[in-house]
Coordinates of C-alpha atoms and ligand atoms in Angstrom, one line a residue:
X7 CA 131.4 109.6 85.0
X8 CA 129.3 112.1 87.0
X9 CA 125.8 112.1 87.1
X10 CA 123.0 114.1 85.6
X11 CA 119.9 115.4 85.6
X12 CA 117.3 114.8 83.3
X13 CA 114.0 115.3 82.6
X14 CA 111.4 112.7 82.1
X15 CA 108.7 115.7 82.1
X16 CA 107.2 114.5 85.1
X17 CA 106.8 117.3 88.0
X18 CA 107.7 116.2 91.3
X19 CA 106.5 117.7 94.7
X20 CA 108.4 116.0 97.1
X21 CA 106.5 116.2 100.7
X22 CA 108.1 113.3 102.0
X23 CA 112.0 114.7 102.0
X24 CA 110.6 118.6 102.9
X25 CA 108.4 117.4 105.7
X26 CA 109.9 114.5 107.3
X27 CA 113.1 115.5 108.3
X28 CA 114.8 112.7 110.2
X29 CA 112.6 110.4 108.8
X30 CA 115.6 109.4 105.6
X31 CA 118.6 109.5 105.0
X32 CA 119.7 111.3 101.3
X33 CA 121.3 109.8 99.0
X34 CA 121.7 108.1 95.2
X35 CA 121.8 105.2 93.6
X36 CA 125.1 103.2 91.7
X37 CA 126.0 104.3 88.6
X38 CA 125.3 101.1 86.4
X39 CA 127.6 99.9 84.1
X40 CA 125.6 99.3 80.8
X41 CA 121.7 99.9 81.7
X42 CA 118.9 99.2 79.3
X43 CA 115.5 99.5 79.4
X44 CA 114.1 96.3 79.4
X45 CA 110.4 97.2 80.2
X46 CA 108.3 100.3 80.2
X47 CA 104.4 100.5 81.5
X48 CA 103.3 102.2 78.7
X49 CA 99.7 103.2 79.9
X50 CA 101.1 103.7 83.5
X51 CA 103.9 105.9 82.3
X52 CA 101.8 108.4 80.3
X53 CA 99.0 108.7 83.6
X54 CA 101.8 110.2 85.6
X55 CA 102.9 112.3 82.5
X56 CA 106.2 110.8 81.7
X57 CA 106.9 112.2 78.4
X58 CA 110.6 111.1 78.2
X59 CA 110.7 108.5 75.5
X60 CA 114.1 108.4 75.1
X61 CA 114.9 104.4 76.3
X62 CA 119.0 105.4 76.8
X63 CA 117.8 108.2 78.9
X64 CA 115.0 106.3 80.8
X65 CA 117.5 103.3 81.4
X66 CA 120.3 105.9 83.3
X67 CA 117.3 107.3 85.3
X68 CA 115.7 103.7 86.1
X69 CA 119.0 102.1 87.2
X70 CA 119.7 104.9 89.6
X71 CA 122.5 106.4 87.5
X72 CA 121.4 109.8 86.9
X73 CA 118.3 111.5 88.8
X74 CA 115.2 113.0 86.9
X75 CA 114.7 116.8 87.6
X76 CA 113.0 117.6 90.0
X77 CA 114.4 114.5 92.2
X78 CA 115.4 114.8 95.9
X79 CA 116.1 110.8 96.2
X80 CA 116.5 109.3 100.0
X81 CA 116.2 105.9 101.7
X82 CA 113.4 105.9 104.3
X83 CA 114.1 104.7 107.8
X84 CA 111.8 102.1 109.4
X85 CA 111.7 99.1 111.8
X86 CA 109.5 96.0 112.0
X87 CA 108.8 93.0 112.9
X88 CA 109.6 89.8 111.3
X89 CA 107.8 86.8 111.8
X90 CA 106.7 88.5 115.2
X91 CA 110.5 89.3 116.2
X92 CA 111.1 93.0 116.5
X93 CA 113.8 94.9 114.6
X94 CA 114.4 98.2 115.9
X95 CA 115.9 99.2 112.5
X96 CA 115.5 98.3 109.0
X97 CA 114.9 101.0 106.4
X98 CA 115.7 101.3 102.2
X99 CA 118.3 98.6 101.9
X100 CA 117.6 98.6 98.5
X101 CA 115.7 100.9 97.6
X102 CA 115.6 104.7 96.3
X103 CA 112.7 106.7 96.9
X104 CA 113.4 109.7 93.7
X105 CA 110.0 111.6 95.3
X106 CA 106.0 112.3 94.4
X107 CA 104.6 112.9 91.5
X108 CA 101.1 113.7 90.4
X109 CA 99.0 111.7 87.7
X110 CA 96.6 113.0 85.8
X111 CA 93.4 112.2 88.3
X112 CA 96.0 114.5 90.7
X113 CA 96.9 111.4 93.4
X114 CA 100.5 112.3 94.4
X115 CA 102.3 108.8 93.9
X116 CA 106.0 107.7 95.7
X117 CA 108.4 107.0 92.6
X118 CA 111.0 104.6 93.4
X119 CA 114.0 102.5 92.5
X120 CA 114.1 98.9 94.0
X121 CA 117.3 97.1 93.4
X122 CA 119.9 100.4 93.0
X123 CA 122.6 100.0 95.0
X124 CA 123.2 99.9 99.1
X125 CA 122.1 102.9 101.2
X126 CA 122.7 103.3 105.0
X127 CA 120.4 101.1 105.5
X128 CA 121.6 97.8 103.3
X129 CA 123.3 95.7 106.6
X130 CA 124.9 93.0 104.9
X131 CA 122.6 93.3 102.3
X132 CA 124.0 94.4 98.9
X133 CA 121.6 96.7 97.8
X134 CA 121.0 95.2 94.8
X135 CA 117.9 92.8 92.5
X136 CA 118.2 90.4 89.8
X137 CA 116.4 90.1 86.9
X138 CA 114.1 87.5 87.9
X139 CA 112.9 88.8 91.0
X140 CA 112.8 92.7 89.3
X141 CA 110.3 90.6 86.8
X142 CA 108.4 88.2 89.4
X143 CA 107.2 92.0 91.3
X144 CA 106.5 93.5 87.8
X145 CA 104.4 90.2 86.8
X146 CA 102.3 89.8 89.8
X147 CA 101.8 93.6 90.9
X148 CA 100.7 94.4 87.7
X149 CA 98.4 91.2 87.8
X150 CA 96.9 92.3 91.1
X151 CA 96.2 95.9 90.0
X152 CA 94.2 94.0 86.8
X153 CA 92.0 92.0 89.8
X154 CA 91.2 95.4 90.8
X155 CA 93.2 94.7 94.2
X156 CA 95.5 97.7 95.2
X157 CA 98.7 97.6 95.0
X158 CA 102.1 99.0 94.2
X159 CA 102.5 99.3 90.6
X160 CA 105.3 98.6 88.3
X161 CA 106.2 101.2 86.4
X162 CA 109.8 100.2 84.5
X163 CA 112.2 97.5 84.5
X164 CA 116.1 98.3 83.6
X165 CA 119.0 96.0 83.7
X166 CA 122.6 97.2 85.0
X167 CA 124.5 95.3 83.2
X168 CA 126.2 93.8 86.9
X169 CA 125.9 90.3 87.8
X170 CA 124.7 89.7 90.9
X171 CA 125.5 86.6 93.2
X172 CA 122.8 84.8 94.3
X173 CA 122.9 80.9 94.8
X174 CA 124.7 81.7 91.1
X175 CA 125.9 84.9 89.2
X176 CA 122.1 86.5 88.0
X177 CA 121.4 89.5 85.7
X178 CA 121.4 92.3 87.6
X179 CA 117.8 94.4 87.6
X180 CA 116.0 97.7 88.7
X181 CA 112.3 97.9 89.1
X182 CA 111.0 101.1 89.3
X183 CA 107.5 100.8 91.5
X184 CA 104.7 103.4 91.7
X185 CA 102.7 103.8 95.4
X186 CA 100.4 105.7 96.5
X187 CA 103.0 106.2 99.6
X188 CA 106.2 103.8 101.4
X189 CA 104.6 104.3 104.8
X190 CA 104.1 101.3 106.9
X191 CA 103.2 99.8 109.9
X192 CA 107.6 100.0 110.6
X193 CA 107.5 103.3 110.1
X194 CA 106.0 104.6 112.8
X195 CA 107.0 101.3 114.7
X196 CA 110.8 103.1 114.5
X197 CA 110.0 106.5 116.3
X198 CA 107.8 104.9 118.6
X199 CA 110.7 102.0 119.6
X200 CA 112.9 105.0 120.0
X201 CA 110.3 106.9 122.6
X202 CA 110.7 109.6 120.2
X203 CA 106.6 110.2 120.4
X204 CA 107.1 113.7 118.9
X205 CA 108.0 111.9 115.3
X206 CA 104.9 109.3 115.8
X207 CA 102.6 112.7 115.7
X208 CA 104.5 114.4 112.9
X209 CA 104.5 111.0 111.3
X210 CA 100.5 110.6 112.1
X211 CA 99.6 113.6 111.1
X212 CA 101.5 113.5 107.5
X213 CA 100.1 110.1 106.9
X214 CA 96.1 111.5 107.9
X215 CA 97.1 114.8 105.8
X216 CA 98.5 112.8 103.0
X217 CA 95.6 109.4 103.0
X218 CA 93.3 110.2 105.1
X219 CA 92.3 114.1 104.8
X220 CA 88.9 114.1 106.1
X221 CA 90.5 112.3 109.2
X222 CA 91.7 115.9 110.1
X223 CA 88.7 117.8 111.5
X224 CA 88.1 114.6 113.6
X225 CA 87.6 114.7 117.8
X226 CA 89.7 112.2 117.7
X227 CA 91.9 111.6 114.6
X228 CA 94.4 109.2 115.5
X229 CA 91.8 106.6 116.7
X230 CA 90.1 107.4 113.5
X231 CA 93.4 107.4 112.2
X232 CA 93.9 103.4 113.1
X233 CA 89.8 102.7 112.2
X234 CA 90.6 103.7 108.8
X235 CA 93.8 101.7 108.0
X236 CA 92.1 98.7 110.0
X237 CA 89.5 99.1 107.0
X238 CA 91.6 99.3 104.3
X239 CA 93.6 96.5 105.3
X240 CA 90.4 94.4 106.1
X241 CA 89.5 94.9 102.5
X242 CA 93.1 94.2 101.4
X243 CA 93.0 91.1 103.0
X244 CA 89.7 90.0 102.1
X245 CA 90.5 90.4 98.5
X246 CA 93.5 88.5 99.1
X247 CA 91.5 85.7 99.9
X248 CA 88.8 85.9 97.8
X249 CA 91.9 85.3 94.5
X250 CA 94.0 83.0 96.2
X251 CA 97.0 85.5 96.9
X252 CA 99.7 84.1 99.6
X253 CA 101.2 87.5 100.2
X254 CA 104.2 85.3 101.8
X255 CA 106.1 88.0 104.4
X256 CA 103.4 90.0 106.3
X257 CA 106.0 91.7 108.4
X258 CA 104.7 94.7 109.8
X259 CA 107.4 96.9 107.4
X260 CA 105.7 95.2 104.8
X261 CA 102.1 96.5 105.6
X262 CA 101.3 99.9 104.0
X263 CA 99.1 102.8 105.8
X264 CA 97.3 103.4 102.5
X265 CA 96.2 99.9 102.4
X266 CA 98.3 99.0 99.3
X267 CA 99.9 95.3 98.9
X268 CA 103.8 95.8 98.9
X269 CA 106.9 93.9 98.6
X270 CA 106.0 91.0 96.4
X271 CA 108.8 88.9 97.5
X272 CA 107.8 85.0 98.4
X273 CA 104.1 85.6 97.0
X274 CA 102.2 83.3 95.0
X275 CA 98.4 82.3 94.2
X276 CA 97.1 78.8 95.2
X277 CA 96.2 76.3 92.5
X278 CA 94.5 73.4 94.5
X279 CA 92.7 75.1 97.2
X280 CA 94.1 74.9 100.4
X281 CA 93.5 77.1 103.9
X282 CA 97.4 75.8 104.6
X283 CA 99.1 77.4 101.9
X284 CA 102.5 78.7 102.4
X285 CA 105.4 79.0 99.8
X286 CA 107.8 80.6 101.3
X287 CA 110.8 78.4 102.3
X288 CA 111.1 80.2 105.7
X289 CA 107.6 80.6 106.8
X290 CA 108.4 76.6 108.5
X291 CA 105.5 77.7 111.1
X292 CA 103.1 78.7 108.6
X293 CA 102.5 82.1 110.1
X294 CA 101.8 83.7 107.1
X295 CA 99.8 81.0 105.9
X296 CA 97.2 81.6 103.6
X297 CA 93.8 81.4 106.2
X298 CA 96.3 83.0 108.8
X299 CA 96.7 86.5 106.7
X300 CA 93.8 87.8 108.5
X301 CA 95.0 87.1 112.2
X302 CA 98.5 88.9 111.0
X303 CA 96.9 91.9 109.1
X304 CA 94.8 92.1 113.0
X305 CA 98.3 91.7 114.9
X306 CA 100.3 94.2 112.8
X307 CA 97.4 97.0 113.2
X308 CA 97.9 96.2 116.7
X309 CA 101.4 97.0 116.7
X310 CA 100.2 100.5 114.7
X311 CA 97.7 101.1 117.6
X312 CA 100.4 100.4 120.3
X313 CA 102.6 103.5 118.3
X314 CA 99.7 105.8 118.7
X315 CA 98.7 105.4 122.2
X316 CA 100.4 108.6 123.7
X317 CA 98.4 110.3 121.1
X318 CA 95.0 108.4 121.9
X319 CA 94.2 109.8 125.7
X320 CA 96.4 110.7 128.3
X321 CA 95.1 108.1 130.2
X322 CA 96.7 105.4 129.2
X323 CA 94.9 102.7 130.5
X324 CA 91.8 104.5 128.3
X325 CA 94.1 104.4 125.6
X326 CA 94.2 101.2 125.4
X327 CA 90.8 100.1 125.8
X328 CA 89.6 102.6 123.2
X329 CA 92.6 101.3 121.1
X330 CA 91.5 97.4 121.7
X331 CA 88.5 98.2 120.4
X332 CA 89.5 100.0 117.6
X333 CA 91.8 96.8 116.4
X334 CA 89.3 94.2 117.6
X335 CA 86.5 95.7 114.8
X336 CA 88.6 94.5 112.6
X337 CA 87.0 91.1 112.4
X338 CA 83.7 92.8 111.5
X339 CA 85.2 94.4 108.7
X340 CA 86.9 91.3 107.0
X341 CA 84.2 89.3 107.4
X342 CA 81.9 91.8 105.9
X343 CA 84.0 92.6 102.8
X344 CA 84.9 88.5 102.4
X345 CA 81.0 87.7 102.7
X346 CA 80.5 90.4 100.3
X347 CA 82.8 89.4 97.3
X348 CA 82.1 86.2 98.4
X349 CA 78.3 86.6 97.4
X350 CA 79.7 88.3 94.2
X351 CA 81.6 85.3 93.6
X352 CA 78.9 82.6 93.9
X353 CA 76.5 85.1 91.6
X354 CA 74.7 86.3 94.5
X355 CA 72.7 89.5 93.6
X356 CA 70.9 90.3 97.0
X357 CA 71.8 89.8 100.7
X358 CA 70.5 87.0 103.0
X359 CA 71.2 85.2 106.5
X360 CA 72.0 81.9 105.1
X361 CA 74.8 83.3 102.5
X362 CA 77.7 82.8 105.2
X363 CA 76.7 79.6 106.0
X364 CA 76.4 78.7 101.9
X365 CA 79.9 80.5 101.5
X366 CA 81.3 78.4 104.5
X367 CA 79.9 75.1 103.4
X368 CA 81.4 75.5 99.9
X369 CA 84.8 76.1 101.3
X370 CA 84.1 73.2 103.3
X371 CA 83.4 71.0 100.5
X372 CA 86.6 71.8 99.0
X373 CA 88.6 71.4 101.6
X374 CA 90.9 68.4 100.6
X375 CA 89.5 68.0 97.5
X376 CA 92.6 69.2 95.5
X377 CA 90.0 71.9 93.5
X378 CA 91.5 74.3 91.6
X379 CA 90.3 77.7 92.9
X380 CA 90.3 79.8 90.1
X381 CA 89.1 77.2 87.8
X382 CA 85.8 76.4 90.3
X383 CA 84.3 79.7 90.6
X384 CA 85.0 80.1 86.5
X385 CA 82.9 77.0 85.8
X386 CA 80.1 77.5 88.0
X387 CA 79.2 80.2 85.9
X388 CA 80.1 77.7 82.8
X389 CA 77.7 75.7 83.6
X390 CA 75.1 78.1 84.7
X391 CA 75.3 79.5 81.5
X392 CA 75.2 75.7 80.0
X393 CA 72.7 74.1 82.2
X394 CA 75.8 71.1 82.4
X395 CA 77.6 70.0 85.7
X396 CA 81.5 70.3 84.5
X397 CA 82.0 71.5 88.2
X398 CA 81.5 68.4 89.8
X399 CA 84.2 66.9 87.8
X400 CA 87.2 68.8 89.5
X401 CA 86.2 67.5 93.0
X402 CA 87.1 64.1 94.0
X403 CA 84.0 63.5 96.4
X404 CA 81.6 65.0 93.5
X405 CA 78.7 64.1 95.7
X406 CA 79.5 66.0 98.1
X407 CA 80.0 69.0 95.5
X408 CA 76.6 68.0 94.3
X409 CA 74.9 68.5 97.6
X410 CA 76.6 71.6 97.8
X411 CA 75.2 72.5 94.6
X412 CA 71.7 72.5 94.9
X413 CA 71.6 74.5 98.3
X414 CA 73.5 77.0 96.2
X415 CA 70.9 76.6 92.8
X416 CA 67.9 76.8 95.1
X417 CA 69.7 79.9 96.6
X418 CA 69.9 81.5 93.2
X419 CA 66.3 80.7 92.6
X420 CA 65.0 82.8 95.2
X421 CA 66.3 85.9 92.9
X422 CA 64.8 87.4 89.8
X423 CA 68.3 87.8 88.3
X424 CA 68.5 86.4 85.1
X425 CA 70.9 83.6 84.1
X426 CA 72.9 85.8 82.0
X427 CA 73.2 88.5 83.9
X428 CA 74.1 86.1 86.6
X429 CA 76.9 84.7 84.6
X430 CA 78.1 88.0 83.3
X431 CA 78.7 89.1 86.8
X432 CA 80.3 86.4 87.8
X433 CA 82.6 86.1 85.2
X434 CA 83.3 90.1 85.6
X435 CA 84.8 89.2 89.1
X436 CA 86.1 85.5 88.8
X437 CA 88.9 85.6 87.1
X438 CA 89.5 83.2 83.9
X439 CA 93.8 84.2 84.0
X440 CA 95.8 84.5 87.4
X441 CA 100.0 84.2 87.4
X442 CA 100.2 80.9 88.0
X443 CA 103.0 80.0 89.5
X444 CA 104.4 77.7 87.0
X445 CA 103.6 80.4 84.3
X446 CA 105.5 83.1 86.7
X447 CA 108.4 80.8 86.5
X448 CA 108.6 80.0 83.3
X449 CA 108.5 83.9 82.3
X450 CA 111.8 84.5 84.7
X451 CA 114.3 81.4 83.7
X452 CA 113.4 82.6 80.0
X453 CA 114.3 85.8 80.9
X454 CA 117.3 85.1 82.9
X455 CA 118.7 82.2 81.4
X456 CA 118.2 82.7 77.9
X457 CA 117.6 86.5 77.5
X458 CA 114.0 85.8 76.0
X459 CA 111.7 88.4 77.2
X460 CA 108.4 86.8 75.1
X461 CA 107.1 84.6 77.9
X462 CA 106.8 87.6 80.1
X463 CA 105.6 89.7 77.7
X464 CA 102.9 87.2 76.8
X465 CA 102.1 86.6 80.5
X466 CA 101.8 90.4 81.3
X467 CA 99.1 90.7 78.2
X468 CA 97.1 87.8 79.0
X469 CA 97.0 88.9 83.0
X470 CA 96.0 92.6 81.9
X471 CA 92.5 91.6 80.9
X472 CA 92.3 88.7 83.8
X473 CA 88.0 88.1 83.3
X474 CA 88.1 87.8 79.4
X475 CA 88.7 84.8 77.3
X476 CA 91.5 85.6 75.3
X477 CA 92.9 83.8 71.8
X478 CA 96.0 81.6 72.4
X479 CA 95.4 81.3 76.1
X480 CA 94.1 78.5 77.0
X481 CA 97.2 77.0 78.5
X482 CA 97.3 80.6 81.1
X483 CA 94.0 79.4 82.4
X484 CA 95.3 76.0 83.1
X485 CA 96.7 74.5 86.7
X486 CA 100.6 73.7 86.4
X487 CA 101.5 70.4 85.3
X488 CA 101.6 67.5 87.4
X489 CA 105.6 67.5 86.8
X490 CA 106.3 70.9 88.3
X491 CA 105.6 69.9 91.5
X492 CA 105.6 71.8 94.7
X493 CA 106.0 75.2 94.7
X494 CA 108.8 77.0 96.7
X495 CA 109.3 80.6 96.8
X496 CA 112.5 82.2 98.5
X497 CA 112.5 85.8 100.0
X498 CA 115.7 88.9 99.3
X499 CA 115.8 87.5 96.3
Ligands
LIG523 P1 111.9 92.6 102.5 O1 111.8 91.3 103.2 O2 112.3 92.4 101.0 O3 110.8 93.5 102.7 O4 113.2 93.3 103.1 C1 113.4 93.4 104.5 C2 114.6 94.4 104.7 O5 115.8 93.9 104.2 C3 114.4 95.8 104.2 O6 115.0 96.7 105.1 C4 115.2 95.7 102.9 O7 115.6 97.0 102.5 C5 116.4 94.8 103.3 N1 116.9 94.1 102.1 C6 116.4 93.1 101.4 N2 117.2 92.7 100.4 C7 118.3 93.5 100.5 C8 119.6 93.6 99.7 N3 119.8 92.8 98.7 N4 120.4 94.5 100.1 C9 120.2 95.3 101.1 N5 119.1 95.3 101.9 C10 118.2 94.4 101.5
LIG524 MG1 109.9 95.1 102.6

C-alpha cells in the first residue's frame, strides 16, 4: 500500500531541510503492519495545535507509515563521541525527523519519529524500538518536564504491530518526541571531523539564529555562541543533580545545543544517595557516573569549542586561549546554579557565605548512609512543618545527621521567613513523586508482557503533579523494595 498524506492540522515550517542542505539525508519511515495508537499527550498535542483526533489516522502518521502534510521528513547526519572514542559518523539510525512546527507561545519545535524503520544511517542497527523502551522515554521525559527540567517531550506512542528481536521477540513501538531542536554537540563535531569548516559556520549560525537570536549582533558570536550553551548545559546539569537523574550515555551526540536532556536510554534516578551511581551495564568505568556528569557536560562543550575555533580568531593560538576560557567558566556556572537550588532545597530564602559549606556538609553526612534522596529533602520540610525529627530516622549514623541539623536550624533562624512559607517552598521544589526505577519497570513488563497499559498510565498521572500529595500514592513515593535489587539499565534498547 502507498503512502499518504494527512493532515493532523498542525502547520509545519521546516528550516532544518530548506537551510541545511547536506546536513540529512531524505527519506521515510516503514510502513507498519497494524499500528495503533497506544498513547497520546493530550495537553501537549493541543499546544502545538494538533487537531487530528482521528486515533487510526494518528497511528499511520506516528508509526512512520504515512507523512502529515506539510512534512519533508529526513534523518540528520552527526558524529560523536562515545565514552570519549570518536565516531566520525553516526546520524538518525532510528529516527525520523517529519519537520518544525509552531505552538501556541510560537517556539518552533523538531517533530520526530524514534523507532520507524532504518535510514542511511542505521549501520547494523535495525532502525527499530520496542514497546518498553518507546514507554521508559515517554515515562521519564515527561517526568522531567514536570520537575521543571528541560527536556525532550513525548508527544505520542504507537505500536507497529512488528515484533522486534531483542534478547527475546518484543512489541514493536514508535515514540513520537517533541524538541525544541536535534542539534548537538555531534553535529557540528561531523563537519568539523570532515575539515569542512564552511558547514560548522552555516551550522553556527542556524543554531545562534534558531536558539540564541540575540547572539547575532554580537562582536564576537561564536564565543558567545559556546558561553551560552556552556550555561545552559551548566543549569542542565545542575538540575540533574539537584533530582537525582543519572542521564546514563553523555556522549557528545547525545548533548543538545538548546540545552535540552535527550536520548533517555540507560537513565534512571538514584534511591539511596550515592555520588557513584551508574546503571548502565556498559558504563564499567563509571564515566558517566552520577558526580562525574559535570566533568563530561565541561569535556563535551570542549569538543563544541574545538568545532568553532576557525571561526573564533584567526589566530589560532588566540582561539584557543579565548576558547579555554570560555569552557573553563563553566565551573562557575554549575556551581552557581547547584548552590542556588541547593539553597532552595534546604529552605533557604536569602544568600550567605556559609550556605556551600552547609550544602557540602549535608551531602557529606549522607554519604554512605544509604539515605533516600528524594525522601530526605521531603521530610525536612515534614518535620519543619511538625516540629518532629522523622529525618534522623533514614540515616544510619543519626547523630551525625543530628549535628548536621542544627547548623542547618540555626541557619534558618537567622531569616524572618516563616515556617510555612518555608515549608511551602520547599515542598514546591522537592519533589514528593520521582520514576522510581522499580515503578518504571513495573509500568514496561505490564505493558509488554501482558498488554496492560494501567501501571503506566497510573505512573504518568502521579509523576505529572511531582510536588503534591496525591490519593492512592503512597506506594509512588516509596523506595523499591528490598527484593528488587540492584538496578541495571541497558542502552539501544
Ligand atoms: P543512542 O546511544 O541511542 O543515542 O544511539 C547512538 C547511535 O546508534 C545513533 O546514531 C542511533 O541512531 C543509533 N542506533 C541506536 N539504536 C539503533 C537501532 N535499533 N537501529 C539503528 N540505529 C540505532
Ligand atoms: Mg542518541
Amino acid at each position: 500500500m502507498s503512502s499518504m498524506e494527512i493532515d493532523l492540522g498542525l502547520t509545519f515550517d521546516n528550516s532544518y531541510a530548506e537551510e541545511l542542505e547536506g546536513f540529512y539525508v531524505a527519506c521515510q519511515g516503514d510502513r507498519a503492519p497494524s499500528p495503533e495508537l497506544v498513547k497520546l499527550n493530550a495537553p501537549l498535542a493541543e499546544n502545538i495545535g494538533l487537531t487530528n483526533t482521528d486515533s487510526g489516522e494518528l497511528a499511520t502518521v506516528f508509526s512512520g507509515s504515512d507523512a502529515p502534510i506539510g512534512a519533508s521528513s529526513l534523518a540528520q547526519v552527526y558524529a560523536g563521541h562515545q565514552f570519549g572514542g570518536f565516531t566520525p559518523q553516526l546520524g538518525d539510525g532510528r529516527a525520523l525527523l517529519l519537520g518544525e512546527v509552531l505552538d501556541k507561545q510560537g517556539n518552533r519545535l523538531d517533530l520526530q519519529l524514534k523507532g520507524s524503520g532504518p535510514t542511511t544511517f542505521s549501520r547494523r542497527g535495525d532502525g527499530k524500538a520496542v514497546l518498553g523502551a518507546v514507554l521508559r522515554e515517554y515515562i521519564m521525559s515527561e517526568a522531567m518536564h514536570a520537575l521543571n527540567i528541560p527536556t525532550t517531550r513525548a508527544l505520542a506512542v504507537v505500536t507497529t504491530g512488528e515484533s522486534i528481536m531483542r534478547s527475546q521477540f518484543l512489541p514493536g513501538a514508535v515514540l513520537t518526541r517533541i524538541a525544541s531542536s536535534h542539534l548537538r554537540v555531534g553535529t557540528f563535531q561531523f563537519f568539523s571531523a570532515r575539515g569542512e569548516q564552511d558547514k560548522v559556520k552555516q551550522l553556527a549560525d542556524y543554531a545562534i539564529a534558531r536558539h540564541y537570536p540575540e547572539l547575532k549582533e554580537s562582536q564576537q558570536p561564536y564565543l558567545d555562541f559556546i558561553c551560552a550553551v556552556r550555561d545552559k548545559q551548566a543549569e542542565l546539569v545542575a538540575k540533574w543533580l539537584l533530582v537525582g537523574f543519572v542521564h546514563g550515555v553523555m556522549n557528545t551526540d547525545n548533548m543538545t545545543i538548546s540545552g535540552e536532556t535527550i536520548d533517555y536510554g540507560p537513565c534512571a534516578f538514584v534511591d539511596n544517595y550515592d555520588t557513584n551511581a551508574v546503571f548502565s551495564s556498559i558504563d564499567e568505568q563509571g564515566r558517566y557516573s552520577y558526580n562525574n556528569q559535570p566533568v563530561i557536560a565541561q569535556w563535551n562543550l570542549a569538543r563544541l569549542a574545538e568545532t568553532l575555533l576557525p571561526l573564533i580568531n584567526d589566530d589560532r593560538d588566540e582561539a584557543i586561549t579565548q576558547a579555554t576560557e570560555a569552557v573553563t567558566g563553566f565551573w562557575d556556572k554549575f556551581h552557581h546554579f547547584w548552590l542556588t537550588g541547593m539553597r532552595a532545597k534546604l529552605g533557604l530564602s536569602t544568600a550567605m557565605e556559609t550556605d556551600l559549606a552547609l550544602c557540602e556538609q549535608l551531602l557529606e553526612t549522607m554519604s554512605g548512609q544509604e539515605v533516600d534522596f528524594t525522601q530526605l529533602f521531603r521530610q525536612l520540610a515534614s518535620d519543619l512543618a511538625s516540629g518532629n525529627s522523622e529525618s534522623q530516622t533514614l540515616f544510619k549514623d543519626a547523630e551525625k545527621f543530628n549535628l548536621w541539623r542544627d547548623s542547618w536550624l540555626a541557619r534558618l533562624a537567622q531569616e524572618s521567613l516563616s515556617t510555612p512559607d518555608r515549608v511551602e517552598m520547599m515542598n514546591g521544589v522537592n519533589p514528593l513523586y520521582i520514576p522510581r526505577n522499580h515503578l518504571v519497570e513495573h509500568a514496561i513488563d505490564a505493558a509488554e508482557q501482558e498488554g496492560d497499559l494501567q501501571p503506566f498510565e497510573k505512573l504518568i498521572a502521579v509523576l505529572a503533579t511531582p510536588y503534591t500529595p496525591q490519593v492512592d500514592a503512597d506506594d509512588y513515593a516509596k523506595p523499591a523494595p528490598e527484593s528488587f535489587g540492584r538496578y541495571t539499565t541497558y542502552c539501544g534498547t
